[in-house]
Tab-separated table of C-alpha atoms in Angstrom:
chain	number	residue	atom	x	y	z
A	8	UNK	CA	-17.924	-14.358	-9.985
A	9	UNK	CA	-15.618	-16.344	-11.661
A	10	UNK	CA	-14.009	-13.161	-11.594
A	11	UNK	CA	-13.565	-12.319	-8.829
A	12	UNK	CA	-12.769	-16.028	-7.845
A	13	UNK	CA	-9.563	-16.059	-10.163
A	14	UNK	CA	-8.561	-12.521	-8.237
A	15	UNK	CA	-8.727	-14.306	-4.809
A	16	UNK	CA	-6.763	-17.183	-6.535
A	17	UNK	CA	-4.740	-15.153	-8.384
A	18	UNK	CA	-3.515	-13.216	-5.678
A	19	UNK	CA	-3.146	-15.930	-3.438
A	20	UNK	CA	-1.869	-18.762	-4.615
A	21	UNK	CA	-0.466	-17.697	-8.117
A	22	UNK	CA	1.029	-14.240	-7.254
A	23	UNK	CA	2.013	-14.718	-3.606
A	24	UNK	CA	3.018	-11.285	-2.473
A	25	UNK	CA	5.770	-13.039	-0.961
A	26	UNK	CA	6.707	-15.387	-3.050
A	27	UNK	CA	6.771	-14.380	-6.154
A	28	UNK	CA	6.214	-10.341	-5.648
A	29	UNK	CA	8.651	-10.486	-2.584
A	30	UNK	CA	7.139	-7.639	-0.570
A	31	UNK	CA	6.612	-8.060	3.318
A	32	UNK	CA	9.314	-10.205	3.486
A	33	UNK	CA	10.566	-8.187	6.566
A	34	UNK	CA	7.348	-9.207	8.835
A	35	UNK	CA	7.523	-12.475	6.796
A	36	UNK	CA	11.516	-13.348	7.782
A	37	UNK	CA	11.094	-11.773	11.153
A	38	UNK	CA	7.830	-13.069	12.991
A	39	UNK	CA	8.337	-16.882	11.211
A	40	UNK	CA	9.533	-18.495	14.096
A	41	UNK	CA	6.678	-19.389	15.905
A	42	UNK	CA	4.142	-20.766	14.171
A	43	UNK	CA	1.671	-19.298	16.912
A	44	UNK	CA	2.969	-15.431	16.389
A	45	UNK	CA	3.287	-16.122	12.352
A	46	UNK	CA	-0.568	-16.602	12.446
A	47	UNK	CA	-1.129	-14.244	14.628
A	48	UNK	CA	0.748	-11.537	12.292
A	49	UNK	CA	-0.940	-13.085	9.275
A	50	UNK	CA	-4.470	-12.308	10.788
A	51	UNK	CA	-3.639	-9.024	11.664
A	52	UNK	CA	-1.966	-8.628	7.976
A	53	UNK	CA	-5.800	-9.881	6.529
A	54	UNK	CA	-7.229	-7.391	8.480
A	55	UNK	CA	-5.245	-4.284	7.158
A	56	UNK	CA	-5.164	-5.572	4.127
A	57	UNK	CA	-9.124	-6.287	3.409
A	58	UNK	CA	-9.878	-2.971	5.311
A	59	UNK	CA	-6.758	-0.745	3.650
A	60	UNK	CA	-8.641	-2.171	0.386
A	61	UNK	CA	-11.818	-1.574	1.287
A	62	UNK	CA	-11.335	1.793	2.185
A	63	UNK	CA	-7.746	3.302	0.012
A	64	UNK	CA	-10.409	1.955	-2.864
A	65	UNK	CA	-13.644	4.418	-1.734
A	66	UNK	CA	-11.022	7.364	-0.989
A	67	UNK	CA	-9.561	7.248	-4.399
A	68	UNK	CA	-12.740	6.482	-5.980
A	69	UNK	CA	-15.116	9.336	-4.256
A	70	UNK	CA	-11.956	11.623	-2.895
A	71	UNK	CA	-9.130	12.103	-5.629
A	72	UNK	CA	-10.353	10.877	-9.428
A	73	UNK	CA	-13.663	13.404	-8.476
A	74	UNK	CA	-10.954	16.266	-7.183
A	75	UNK	CA	-8.320	15.502	-9.783
A	76	UNK	CA	-5.772	15.072	-7.402
A	77	UNK	CA	-5.103	11.051	-7.772
A	78	UNK	CA	-1.551	12.018	-7.903
A	79	UNK	CA	-1.488	11.862	-4.096
A	80	UNK	CA	-2.916	8.148	-3.582
A	81	UNK	CA	0.079	7.355	-1.961
A	82	UNK	CA	0.638	9.534	0.601
A	83	UNK	CA	-3.136	9.397	0.818
A	84	UNK	CA	-2.904	5.271	1.807
A	85	UNK	CA	0.569	5.736	3.561
A	86	UNK	CA	-1.908	7.592	5.545
A	87	UNK	CA	-4.784	5.191	5.754
A	88	UNK	CA	-2.864	2.340	6.119
A	89	UNK	CA	-1.211	3.948	9.261
A	90	UNK	CA	-4.103	5.024	11.050
A	91	UNK	CA	-5.565	1.073	10.289
A	92	UNK	CA	-1.979	-0.198	11.849
A	93	UNK	CA	-3.241	2.009	15.265
A	94	UNK	CA	-6.162	0.620	15.459
A	95	UNK	CA	-4.931	-3.029	15.404
A	96	UNK	CA	-1.655	-2.343	17.443
A	97	UNK	CA	-4.340	-1.115	20.005
A	98	UNK	CA	-7.144	-3.411	19.994
A	99	UNK	CA	-4.541	-6.833	20.220
A	100	UNK	CA	-2.602	-4.557	23.087
A	101	UNK	CA	-6.076	-4.897	25.081
A	102	UNK	CA	-7.211	-8.003	24.059
A	103	UNK	CA	-4.740	-10.339	23.486
A	104	UNK	CA	-1.415	-8.707	25.459
A	105	UNK	CA	1.164	-11.531	24.234
A	106	UNK	CA	0.289	-12.331	21.174
A	107	UNK	CA	1.113	-8.035	20.984
A	108	UNK	CA	3.894	-8.547	22.861
A	109	UNK	CA	5.588	-11.516	20.615
A	110	UNK	CA	4.904	-9.885	17.955
A	111	UNK	CA	6.847	-7.279	19.285
A	112	UNK	CA	8.160	-4.321	16.878
A	113	UNK	CA	7.269	-6.419	13.654
A	114	UNK	CA	3.189	-5.131	14.284
A	115	UNK	CA	4.138	-1.645	13.386
A	116	UNK	CA	6.065	-2.716	11.051
A	117	UNK	CA	2.309	-3.684	8.693
A	118	UNK	CA	3.027	0.573	8.413
A	119	UNK	CA	5.723	0.124	6.362
A	120	UNK	CA	4.512	-3.763	4.939
A	121	UNK	CA	5.533	-2.543	1.048
A	122	UNK	CA	2.260	-5.538	0.759
A	123	UNK	CA	-0.424	-3.464	2.469
A	124	UNK	CA	1.016	-0.447	0.176
A	125	UNK	CA	1.192	-2.520	-2.854
A	126	UNK	CA	-2.235	-4.493	-2.773
A	127	UNK	CA	-3.508	-0.772	-2.453
A	128	UNK	CA	-1.596	0.574	-5.812
A	129	UNK	CA	-2.772	-3.001	-6.925
A	130	UNK	CA	-5.859	-2.316	-7.049
A	131	UNK	CA	-5.893	0.883	-8.783
A	132	UNK	CA	-3.014	0.062	-11.100
A	133	UNK	CA	-5.388	-2.586	-12.471
A	134	UNK	CA	-8.691	-0.070	-12.430
A	135	UNK	CA	-10.291	-2.560	-10.146
A	136	UNK	CA	-13.788	-1.781	-9.032
A	137	UNK	CA	-14.294	-1.943	-5.047
A	138	UNK	CA	-15.830	-5.381	-4.231
A	139	UNK	CA	-12.807	-6.693	-6.669
A	140	UNK	CA	-10.344	-4.258	-5.013
A	141	UNK	CA	-11.256	-5.809	-1.476
A	142	UNK	CA	-10.949	-9.618	-3.401
A	143	UNK	CA	-7.494	-8.798	-3.713
A	144	UNK	CA	-7.101	-7.456	-0.899
A	145	UNK	CA	-8.624	-10.487	0.989
A	146	UNK	CA	-6.401	-12.951	-1.837
A	147	UNK	CA	-3.079	-11.144	-1.186
A	148	UNK	CA	-3.563	-10.681	2.093
A	149	UNK	CA	-4.008	-15.277	3.230
A	150	UNK	CA	-1.459	-15.661	0.573
A	151	UNK	CA	0.405	-13.750	3.440
A	152	UNK	CA	-0.646	-15.563	6.241
A	153	UNK	CA	-0.496	-19.065	4.076
A	154	UNK	CA	3.545	-18.289	3.543
A	155	UNK	CA	3.872	-17.217	6.541
A	156	UNK	CA	2.473	-20.062	8.134
A	157	UNK	CA	4.347	-22.414	6.134
A	158	UNK	CA	7.516	-20.655	6.730
A	159	UNK	CA	6.627	-20.903	10.747
A	160	UNK	CA	5.735	-24.730	10.659
A	161	UNK	CA	9.285	-25.000	8.316
A	162	UNK	CA	11.313	-22.885	11.172
A	163	UNK	CA	10.145	-25.138	13.660
A	164	UNK	CA	10.902	-28.153	12.058
A	165	UNK	CA	14.617	-26.864	11.679
A	166	UNK	CA	15.354	-26.843	15.259
A	167	UNK	CA	15.026	-30.558	15.482
A	168	UNK	CA	17.130	-31.449	12.334
A	169	UNK	CA	21.339	-31.435	12.135
A	170	UNK	CA	21.956	-28.325	10.022
A	171	UNK	CA	26.022	-27.483	9.575
A	172	UNK	CA	26.975	-24.304	11.284
A	173	UNK	CA	27.791	-22.612	8.810
A	174	UNK	CA	24.377	-22.901	7.189
A	175	UNK	CA	22.198	-22.052	11.523
A	176	UNK	CA	20.098	-19.139	11.366
A	177	UNK	CA	19.695	-16.638	9.135
A	178	UNK	CA	21.362	-18.652	5.735
A	179	UNK	CA	19.282	-21.473	6.173
A	180	UNK	CA	16.614	-19.328	6.446
A	181	UNK	CA	17.037	-17.223	3.252
A	182	UNK	CA	17.305	-21.040	1.987
A	183	UNK	CA	14.331	-22.063	2.742
A	184	UNK	CA	12.450	-19.495	1.995
A	185	UNK	CA	14.205	-19.234	-1.786
A	186	UNK	CA	13.046	-22.912	-2.212
A	187	UNK	CA	8.988	-22.157	-1.007
A	188	UNK	CA	9.248	-19.396	-4.069
A	189	UNK	CA	10.504	-22.155	-6.357
A	190	UNK	CA	7.598	-24.232	-5.046
A	191	UNK	CA	4.743	-21.156	-5.433
A	192	UNK	CA	6.432	-20.635	-9.433
A	193	UNK	CA	4.693	-23.589	-10.083
A	194	UNK	CA	1.467	-22.472	-9.547
A	195	UNK	CA	2.352	-19.515	-12.325
A	196	UNK	CA	0.528	-20.554	-15.649
A	197	UNK	CA	-2.539	-21.894	-13.544
A	198	UNK	CA	-4.339	-18.315	-14.035
């Protein structure tokens, strides 16, 4: 139990997928304009990464390794992730059309979000079992959600501040992301 808690905290905060490993930057910068859409994207990523961690762990352990075709892991993992994202997209289109429209092009980009594939490959590289892999997926996706919601909150506040003309738009967002990354770097060494 202690090991699983360390995996969860380590992947969520200490080794934050966005701010420490620099994976998933595209949706992090693209969807973090409003807290509502950022939290929606965070929720979608939590769902996809958690389910993808479970399914890819099962496929790797019970299909790829016994058949000695584990070299196909990247292709298989991409196919699983793409199918899960399609499921999430169909669900959001029917159940929450406003969130679906707000996420726009960034929702299908979860398929190519390297953070999702990164978690599946990390689970294999660190030789996590199914439960540990799922916990790592939950921790990583919660870390992504934390980072994107914090960034969205900061970006909403920046709109009301007097920012020099040369820093408006993307430059101030990148500076903010860099400062957030430095702040999260302070957690390194905890685990």
